JSON list of C-alpha atoms in Angstrom, two decimals:
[
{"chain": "A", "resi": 63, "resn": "UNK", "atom": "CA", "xyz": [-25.22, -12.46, -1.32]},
{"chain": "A", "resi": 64, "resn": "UNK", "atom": "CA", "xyz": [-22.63, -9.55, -1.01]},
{"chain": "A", "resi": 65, "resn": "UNK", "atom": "CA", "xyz": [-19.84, -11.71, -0.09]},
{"chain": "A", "resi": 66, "resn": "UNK", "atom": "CA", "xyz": [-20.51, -13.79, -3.07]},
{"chain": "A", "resi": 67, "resn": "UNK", "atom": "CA", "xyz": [-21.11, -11.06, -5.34]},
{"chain": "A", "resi": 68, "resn": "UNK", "atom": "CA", "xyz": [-17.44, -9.61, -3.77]},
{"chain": "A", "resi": 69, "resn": "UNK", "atom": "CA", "xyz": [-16.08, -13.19, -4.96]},
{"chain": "A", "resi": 70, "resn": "UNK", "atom": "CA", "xyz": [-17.38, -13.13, -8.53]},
{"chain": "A", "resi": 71, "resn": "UNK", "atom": "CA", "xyz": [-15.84, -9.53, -8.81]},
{"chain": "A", "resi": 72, "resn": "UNK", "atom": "CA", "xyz": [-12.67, -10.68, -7.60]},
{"chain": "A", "resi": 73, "resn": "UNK", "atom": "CA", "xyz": [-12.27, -13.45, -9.73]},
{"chain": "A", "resi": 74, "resn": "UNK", "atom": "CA", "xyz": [-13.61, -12.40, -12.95]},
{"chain": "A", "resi": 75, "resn": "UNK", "atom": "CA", "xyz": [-14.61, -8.71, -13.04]},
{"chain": "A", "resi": 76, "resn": "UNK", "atom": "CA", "xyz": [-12.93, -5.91, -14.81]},
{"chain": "A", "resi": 77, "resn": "UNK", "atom": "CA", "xyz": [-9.57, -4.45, -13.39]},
{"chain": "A", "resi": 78, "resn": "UNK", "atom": "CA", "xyz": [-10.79, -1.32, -12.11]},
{"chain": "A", "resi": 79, "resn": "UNK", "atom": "CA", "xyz": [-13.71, -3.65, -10.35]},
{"chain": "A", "resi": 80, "resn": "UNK", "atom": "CA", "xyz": [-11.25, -6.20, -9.00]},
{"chain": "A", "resi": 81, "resn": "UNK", "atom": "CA", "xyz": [-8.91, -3.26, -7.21]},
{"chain": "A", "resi": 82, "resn": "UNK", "atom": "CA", "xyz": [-11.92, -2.11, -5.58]},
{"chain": "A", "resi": 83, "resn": "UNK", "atom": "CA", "xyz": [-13.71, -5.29, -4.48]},
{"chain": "A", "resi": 84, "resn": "UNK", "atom": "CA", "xyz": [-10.12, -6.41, -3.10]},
{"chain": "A", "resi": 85, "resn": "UNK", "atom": "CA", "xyz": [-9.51, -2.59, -1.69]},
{"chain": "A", "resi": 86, "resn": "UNK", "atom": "CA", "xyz": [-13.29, -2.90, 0.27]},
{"chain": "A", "resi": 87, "resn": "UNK", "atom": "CA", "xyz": [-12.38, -6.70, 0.88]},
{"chain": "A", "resi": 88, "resn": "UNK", "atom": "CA", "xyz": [-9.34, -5.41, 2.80]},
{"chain": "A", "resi": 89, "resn": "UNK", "atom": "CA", "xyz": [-11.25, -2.53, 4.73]},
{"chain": "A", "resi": 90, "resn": "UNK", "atom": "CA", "xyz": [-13.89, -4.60, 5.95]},
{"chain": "A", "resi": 91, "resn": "UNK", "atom": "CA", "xyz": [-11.15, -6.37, 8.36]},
{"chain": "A", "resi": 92, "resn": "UNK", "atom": "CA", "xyz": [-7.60, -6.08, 7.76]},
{"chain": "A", "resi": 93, "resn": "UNK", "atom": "CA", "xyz": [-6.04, -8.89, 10.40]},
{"chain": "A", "resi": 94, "resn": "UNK", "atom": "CA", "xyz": [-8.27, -10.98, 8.63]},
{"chain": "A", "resi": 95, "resn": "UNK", "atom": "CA", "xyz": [-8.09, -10.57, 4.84]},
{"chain": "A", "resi": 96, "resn": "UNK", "atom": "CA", "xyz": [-4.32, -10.31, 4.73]},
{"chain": "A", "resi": 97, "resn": "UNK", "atom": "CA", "xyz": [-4.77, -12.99, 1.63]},
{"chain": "A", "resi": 98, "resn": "UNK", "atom": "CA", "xyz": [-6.10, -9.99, -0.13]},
{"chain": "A", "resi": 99, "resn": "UNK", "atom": "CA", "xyz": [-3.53, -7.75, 0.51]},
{"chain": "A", "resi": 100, "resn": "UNK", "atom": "CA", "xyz": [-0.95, -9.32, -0.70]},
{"chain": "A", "resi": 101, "resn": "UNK", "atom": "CA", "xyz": [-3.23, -10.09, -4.10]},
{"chain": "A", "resi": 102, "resn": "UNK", "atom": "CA", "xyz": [-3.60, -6.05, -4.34]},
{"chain": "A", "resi": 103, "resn": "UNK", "atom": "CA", "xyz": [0.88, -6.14, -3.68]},
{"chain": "A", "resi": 104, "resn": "UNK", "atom": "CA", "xyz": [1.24, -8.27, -6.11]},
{"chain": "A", "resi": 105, "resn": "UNK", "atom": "CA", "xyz": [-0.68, -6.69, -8.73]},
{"chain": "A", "resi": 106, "resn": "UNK", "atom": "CA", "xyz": [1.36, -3.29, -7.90]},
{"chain": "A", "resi": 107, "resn": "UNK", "atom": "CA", "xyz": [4.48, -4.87, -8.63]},
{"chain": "A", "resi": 108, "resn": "UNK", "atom": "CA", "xyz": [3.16, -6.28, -11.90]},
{"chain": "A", "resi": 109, "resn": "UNK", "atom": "CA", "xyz": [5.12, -4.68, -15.42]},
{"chain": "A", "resi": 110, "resn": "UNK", "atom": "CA", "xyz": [1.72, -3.83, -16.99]},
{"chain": "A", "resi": 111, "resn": "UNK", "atom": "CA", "xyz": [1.21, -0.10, -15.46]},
{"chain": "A", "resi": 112, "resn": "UNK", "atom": "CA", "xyz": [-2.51, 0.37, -15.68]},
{"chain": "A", "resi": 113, "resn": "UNK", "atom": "CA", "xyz": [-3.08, -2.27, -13.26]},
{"chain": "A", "resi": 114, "resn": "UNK", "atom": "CA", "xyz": [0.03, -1.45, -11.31]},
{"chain": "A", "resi": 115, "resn": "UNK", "atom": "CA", "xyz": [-1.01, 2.14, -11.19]},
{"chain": "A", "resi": 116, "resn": "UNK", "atom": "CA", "xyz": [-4.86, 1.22, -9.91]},
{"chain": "A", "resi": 117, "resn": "UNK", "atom": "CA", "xyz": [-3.32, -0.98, -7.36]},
{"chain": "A", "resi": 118, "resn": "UNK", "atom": "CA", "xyz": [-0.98, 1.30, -6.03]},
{"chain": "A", "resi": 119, "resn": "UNK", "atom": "CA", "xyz": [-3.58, 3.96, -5.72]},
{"chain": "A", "resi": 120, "resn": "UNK", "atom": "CA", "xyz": [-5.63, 1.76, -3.52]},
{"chain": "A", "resi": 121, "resn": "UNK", "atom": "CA", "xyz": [-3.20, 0.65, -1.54]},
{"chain": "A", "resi": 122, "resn": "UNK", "atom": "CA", "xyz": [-2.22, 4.56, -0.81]},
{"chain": "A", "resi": 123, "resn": "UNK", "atom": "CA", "xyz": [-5.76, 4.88, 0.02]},
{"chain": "A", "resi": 124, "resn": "UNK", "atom": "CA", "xyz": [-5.93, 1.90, 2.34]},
{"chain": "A", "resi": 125, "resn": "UNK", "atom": "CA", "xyz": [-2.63, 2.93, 4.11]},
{"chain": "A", "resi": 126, "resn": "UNK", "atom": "CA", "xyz": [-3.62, 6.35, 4.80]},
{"chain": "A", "resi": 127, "resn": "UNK", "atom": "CA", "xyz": [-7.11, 5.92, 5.66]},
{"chain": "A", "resi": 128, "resn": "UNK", "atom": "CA", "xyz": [-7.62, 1.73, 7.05]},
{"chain": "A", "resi": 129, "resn": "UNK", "atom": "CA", "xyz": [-4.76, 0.22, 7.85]},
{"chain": "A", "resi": 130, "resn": "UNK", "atom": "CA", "xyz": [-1.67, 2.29, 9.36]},
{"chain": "A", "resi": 131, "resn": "UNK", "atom": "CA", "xyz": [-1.92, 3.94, 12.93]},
{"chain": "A", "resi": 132, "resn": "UNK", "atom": "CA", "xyz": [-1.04, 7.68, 13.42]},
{"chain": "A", "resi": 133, "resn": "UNK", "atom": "CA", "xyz": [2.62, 6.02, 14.98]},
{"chain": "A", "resi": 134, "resn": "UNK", "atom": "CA", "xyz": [4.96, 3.69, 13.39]},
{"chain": "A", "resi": 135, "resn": "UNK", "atom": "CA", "xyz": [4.68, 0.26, 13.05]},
{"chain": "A", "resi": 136, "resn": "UNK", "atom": "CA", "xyz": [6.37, -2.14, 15.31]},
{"chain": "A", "resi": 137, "resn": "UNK", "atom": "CA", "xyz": [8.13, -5.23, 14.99]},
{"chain": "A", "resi": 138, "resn": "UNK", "atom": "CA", "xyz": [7.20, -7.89, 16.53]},
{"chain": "A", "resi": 139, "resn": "UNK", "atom": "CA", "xyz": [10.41, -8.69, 18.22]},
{"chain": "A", "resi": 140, "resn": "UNK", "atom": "CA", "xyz": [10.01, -4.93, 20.14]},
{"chain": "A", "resi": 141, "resn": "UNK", "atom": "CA", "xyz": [6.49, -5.30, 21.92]},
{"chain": "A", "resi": 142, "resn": "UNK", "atom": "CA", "xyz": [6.33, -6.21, 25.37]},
{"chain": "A", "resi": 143, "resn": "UNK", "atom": "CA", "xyz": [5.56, -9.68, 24.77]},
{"chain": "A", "resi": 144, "resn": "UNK", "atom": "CA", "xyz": [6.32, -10.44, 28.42]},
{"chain": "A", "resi": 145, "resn": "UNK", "atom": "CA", "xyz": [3.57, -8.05, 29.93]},
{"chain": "A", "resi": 146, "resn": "UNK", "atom": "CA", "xyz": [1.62, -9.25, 32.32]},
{"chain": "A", "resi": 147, "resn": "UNK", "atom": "CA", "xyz": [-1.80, -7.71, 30.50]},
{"chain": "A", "resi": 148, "resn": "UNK", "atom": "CA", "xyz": [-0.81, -9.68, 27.09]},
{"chain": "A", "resi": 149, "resn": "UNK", "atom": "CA", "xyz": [-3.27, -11.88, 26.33]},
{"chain": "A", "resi": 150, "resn": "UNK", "atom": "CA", "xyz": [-3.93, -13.82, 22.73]},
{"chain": "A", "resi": 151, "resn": "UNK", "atom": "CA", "xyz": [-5.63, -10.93, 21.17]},
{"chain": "A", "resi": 152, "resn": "UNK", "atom": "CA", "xyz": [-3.21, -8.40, 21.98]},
{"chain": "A", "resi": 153, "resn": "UNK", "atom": "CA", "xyz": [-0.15, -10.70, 20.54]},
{"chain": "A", "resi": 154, "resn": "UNK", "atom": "CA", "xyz": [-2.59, -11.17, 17.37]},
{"chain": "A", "resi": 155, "resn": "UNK", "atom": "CA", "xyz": [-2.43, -7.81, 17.21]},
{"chain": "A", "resi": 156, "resn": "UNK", "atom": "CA", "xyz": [1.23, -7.55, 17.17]},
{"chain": "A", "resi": 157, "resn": "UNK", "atom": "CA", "xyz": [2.00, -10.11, 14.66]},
{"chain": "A", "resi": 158, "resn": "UNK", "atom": "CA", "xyz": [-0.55, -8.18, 12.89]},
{"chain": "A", "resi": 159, "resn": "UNK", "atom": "CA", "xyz": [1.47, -5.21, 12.96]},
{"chain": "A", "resi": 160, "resn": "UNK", "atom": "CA", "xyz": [5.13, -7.03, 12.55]},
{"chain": "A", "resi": 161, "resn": "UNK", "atom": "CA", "xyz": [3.04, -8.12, 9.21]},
{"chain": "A", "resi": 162, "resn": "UNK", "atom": "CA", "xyz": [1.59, -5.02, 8.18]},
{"chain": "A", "resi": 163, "resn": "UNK", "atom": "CA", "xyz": [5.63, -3.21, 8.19]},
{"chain": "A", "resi": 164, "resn": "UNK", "atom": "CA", "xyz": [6.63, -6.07, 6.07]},
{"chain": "A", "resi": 165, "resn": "UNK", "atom": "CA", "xyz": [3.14, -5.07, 3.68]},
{"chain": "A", "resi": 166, "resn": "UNK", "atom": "CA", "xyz": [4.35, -1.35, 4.00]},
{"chain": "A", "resi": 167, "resn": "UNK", "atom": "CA", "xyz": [8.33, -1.96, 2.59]},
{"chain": "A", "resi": 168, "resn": "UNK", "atom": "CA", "xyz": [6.67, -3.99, -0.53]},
{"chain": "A", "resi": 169, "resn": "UNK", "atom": "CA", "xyz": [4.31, -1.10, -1.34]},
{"chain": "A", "resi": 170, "resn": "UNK", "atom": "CA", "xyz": [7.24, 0.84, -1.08]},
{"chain": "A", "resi": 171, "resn": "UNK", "atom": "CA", "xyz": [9.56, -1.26, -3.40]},
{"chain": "A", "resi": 172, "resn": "UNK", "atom": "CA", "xyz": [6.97, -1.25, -6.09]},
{"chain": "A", "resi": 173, "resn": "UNK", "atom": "CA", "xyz": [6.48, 2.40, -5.87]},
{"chain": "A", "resi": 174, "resn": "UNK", "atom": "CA", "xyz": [10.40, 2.41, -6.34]},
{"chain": "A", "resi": 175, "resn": "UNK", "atom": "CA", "xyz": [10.08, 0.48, -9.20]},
{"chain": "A", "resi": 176, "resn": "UNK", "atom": "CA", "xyz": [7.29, 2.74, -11.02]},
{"chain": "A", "resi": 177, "resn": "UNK", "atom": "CA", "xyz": [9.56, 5.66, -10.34]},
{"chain": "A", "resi": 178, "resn": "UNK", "atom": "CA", "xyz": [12.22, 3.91, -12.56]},
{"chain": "A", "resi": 179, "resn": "UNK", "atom": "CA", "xyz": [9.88, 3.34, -15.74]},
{"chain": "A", "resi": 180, "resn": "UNK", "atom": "CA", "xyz": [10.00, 4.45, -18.88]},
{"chain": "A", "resi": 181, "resn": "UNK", "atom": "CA", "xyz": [6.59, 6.36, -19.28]},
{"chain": "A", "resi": 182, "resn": "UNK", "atom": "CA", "xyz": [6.20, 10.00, -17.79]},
{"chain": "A", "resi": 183, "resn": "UNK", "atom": "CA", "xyz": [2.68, 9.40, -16.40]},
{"chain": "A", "resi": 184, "resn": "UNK", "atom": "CA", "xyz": [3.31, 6.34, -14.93]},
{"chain": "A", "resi": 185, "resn": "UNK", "atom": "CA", "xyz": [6.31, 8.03, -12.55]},
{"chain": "A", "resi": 186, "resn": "UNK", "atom": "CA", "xyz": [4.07, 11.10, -12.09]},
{"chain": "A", "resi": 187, "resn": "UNK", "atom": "CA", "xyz": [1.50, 8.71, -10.93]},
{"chain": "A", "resi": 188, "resn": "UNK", "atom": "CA", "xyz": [3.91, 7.14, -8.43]},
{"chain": "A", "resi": 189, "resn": "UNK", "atom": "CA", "xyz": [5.29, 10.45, -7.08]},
{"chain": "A", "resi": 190, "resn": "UNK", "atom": "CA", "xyz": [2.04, 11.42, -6.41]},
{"chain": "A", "resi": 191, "resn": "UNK", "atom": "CA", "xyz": [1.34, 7.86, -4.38]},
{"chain": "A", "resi": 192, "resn": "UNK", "atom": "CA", "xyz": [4.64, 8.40, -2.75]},
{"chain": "A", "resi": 193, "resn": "UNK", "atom": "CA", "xyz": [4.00, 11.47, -1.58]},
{"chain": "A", "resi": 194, "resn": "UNK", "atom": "CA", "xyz": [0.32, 10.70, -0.15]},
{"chain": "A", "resi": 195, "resn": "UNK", "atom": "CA", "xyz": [1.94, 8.26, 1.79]},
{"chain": "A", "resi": 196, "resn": "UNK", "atom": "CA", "xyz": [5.19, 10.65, 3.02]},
{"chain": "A", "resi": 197, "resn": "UNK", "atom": "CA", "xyz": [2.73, 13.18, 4.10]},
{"chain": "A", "resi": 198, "resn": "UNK", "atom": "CA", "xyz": [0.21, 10.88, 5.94]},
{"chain": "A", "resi": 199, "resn": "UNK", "atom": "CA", "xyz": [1.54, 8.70, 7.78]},
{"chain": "A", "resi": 200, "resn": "UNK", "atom": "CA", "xyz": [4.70, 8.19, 9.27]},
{"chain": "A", "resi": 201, "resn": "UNK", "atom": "CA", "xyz": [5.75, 4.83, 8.26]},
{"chain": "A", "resi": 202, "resn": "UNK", "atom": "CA", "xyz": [8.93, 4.38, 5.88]},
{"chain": "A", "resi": 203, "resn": "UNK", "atom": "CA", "xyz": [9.67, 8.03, 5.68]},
{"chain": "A", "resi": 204, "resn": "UNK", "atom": "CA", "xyz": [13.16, 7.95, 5.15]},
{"chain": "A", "resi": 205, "resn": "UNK", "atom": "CA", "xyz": [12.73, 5.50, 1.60]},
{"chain": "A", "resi": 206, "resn": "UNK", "atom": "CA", "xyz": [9.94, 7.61, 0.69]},
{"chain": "A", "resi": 207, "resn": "UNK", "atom": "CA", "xyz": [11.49, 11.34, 1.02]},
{"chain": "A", "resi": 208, "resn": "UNK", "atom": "CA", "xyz": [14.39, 9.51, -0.65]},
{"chain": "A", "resi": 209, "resn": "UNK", "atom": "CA", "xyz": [12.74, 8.14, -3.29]},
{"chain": "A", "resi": 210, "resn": "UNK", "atom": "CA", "xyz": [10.66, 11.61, -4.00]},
{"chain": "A", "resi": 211, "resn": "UNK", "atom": "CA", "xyz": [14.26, 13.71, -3.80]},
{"chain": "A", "resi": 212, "resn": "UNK", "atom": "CA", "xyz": [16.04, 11.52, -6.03]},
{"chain": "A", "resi": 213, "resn": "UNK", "atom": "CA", "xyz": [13.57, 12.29, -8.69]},
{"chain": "A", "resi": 214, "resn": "UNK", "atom": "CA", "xyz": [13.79, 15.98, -8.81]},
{"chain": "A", "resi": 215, "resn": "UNK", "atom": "CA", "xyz": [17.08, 15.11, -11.54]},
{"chain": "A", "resi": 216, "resn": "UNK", "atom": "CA", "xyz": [14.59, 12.92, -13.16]},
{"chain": "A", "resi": 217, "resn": "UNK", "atom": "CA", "xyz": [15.59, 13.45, -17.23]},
{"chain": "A", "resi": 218, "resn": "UNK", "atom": "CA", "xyz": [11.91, 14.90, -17.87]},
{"chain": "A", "resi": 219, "resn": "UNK", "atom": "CA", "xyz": [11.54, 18.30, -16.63]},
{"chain": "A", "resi": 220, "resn": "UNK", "atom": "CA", "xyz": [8.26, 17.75, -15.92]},
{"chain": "A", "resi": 221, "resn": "UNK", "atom": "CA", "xyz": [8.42, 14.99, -13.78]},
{"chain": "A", "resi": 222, "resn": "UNK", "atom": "CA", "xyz": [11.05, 16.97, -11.47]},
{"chain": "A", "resi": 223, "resn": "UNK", "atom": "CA", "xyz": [9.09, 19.75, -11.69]},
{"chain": "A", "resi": 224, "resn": "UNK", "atom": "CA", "xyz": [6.08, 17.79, -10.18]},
{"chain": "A", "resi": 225, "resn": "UNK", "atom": "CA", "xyz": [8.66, 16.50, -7.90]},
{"chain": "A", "resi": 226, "resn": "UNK", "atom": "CA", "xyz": [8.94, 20.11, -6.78]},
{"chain": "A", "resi": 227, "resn": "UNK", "atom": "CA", "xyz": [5.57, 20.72, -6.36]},
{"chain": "A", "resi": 228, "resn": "UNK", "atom": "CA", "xyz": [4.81, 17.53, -3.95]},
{"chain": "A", "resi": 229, "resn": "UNK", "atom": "CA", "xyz": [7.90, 18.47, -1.81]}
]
């Protein structure tokens, strides 16, 4: 009944109760529901900000506290696929992970891309998910310090001055 319920909220709930049904969708098991993932993505990277916003908040939140290990991610090209303790699960888990970095860079272009808009909230907003991200985890670090640096010239003195305060 909660599965279905989860469904119904997906498909036609309100925008606030789609990002969270998809958010706890993605929780429950990540290898798994990596269909929903890239639903929450591409709603980030949409032009209309409220949604984009919500998403990218969740996905911060997902990141830091579900999904990315307290090490970077690896490709898959760089495990030991040759091990003699690999098994299928293991490998699953490395795809997984080769995945997941991909996942990571496309959060990270649309939080470029919210930095570059027009309204001062909405860059505020994606400082602020930038940030989360710099300071939690270590994945993409370079493209996120960058990103956050670059905007203390940002034309609004407020939004460089919130730069400031994040840094």
């Amino acid at each position: 009944a909660d599965r279905k319920w989860m469904e119904e909220v997906m498909e036609s709930g309100t925008l606030s109760d789609r990002v969270a049904a998809l958010s706890l969708s993605v929780a429950e098991s990540p290898p798994h529901r990596l269909d929903r993932l890239e639903q929450l993505i591409g709603m980030a990277t949409k032009k209309e900000q409220r949604s984009s916003l919500l998403a990218l908040e969740a996905l911060r939140d997902l990141l830091l506290h579900n999904l990315l290990p307290d090490r970077r991610l690896k490709a898959f090209s760089a495990q030991p696929l040759g091990a003699a303790s690999m098994d299928l699960r293991a490998a699953c888990l490395m795809w997984y992970e080769s995945k997941l970095a991909g996942y990571v860079s496309r959060v990270v272009d649309a939080i470029e891309v919210g930095l570059t808009s027009s309204v001062e909230h909405c860059r505020k907003k994606c400082l602020e998910v930038a940030a989360g991200l710099l300071s939690g985890k270590p994945e993409q670090e370079v493209r996120l310090l960058s990103l956050l640096v670059n905007k203390l010239g940002d034309t609004s003195g407020s939004v460089g001055t919130r730069c400031i305060e994040l840094l």
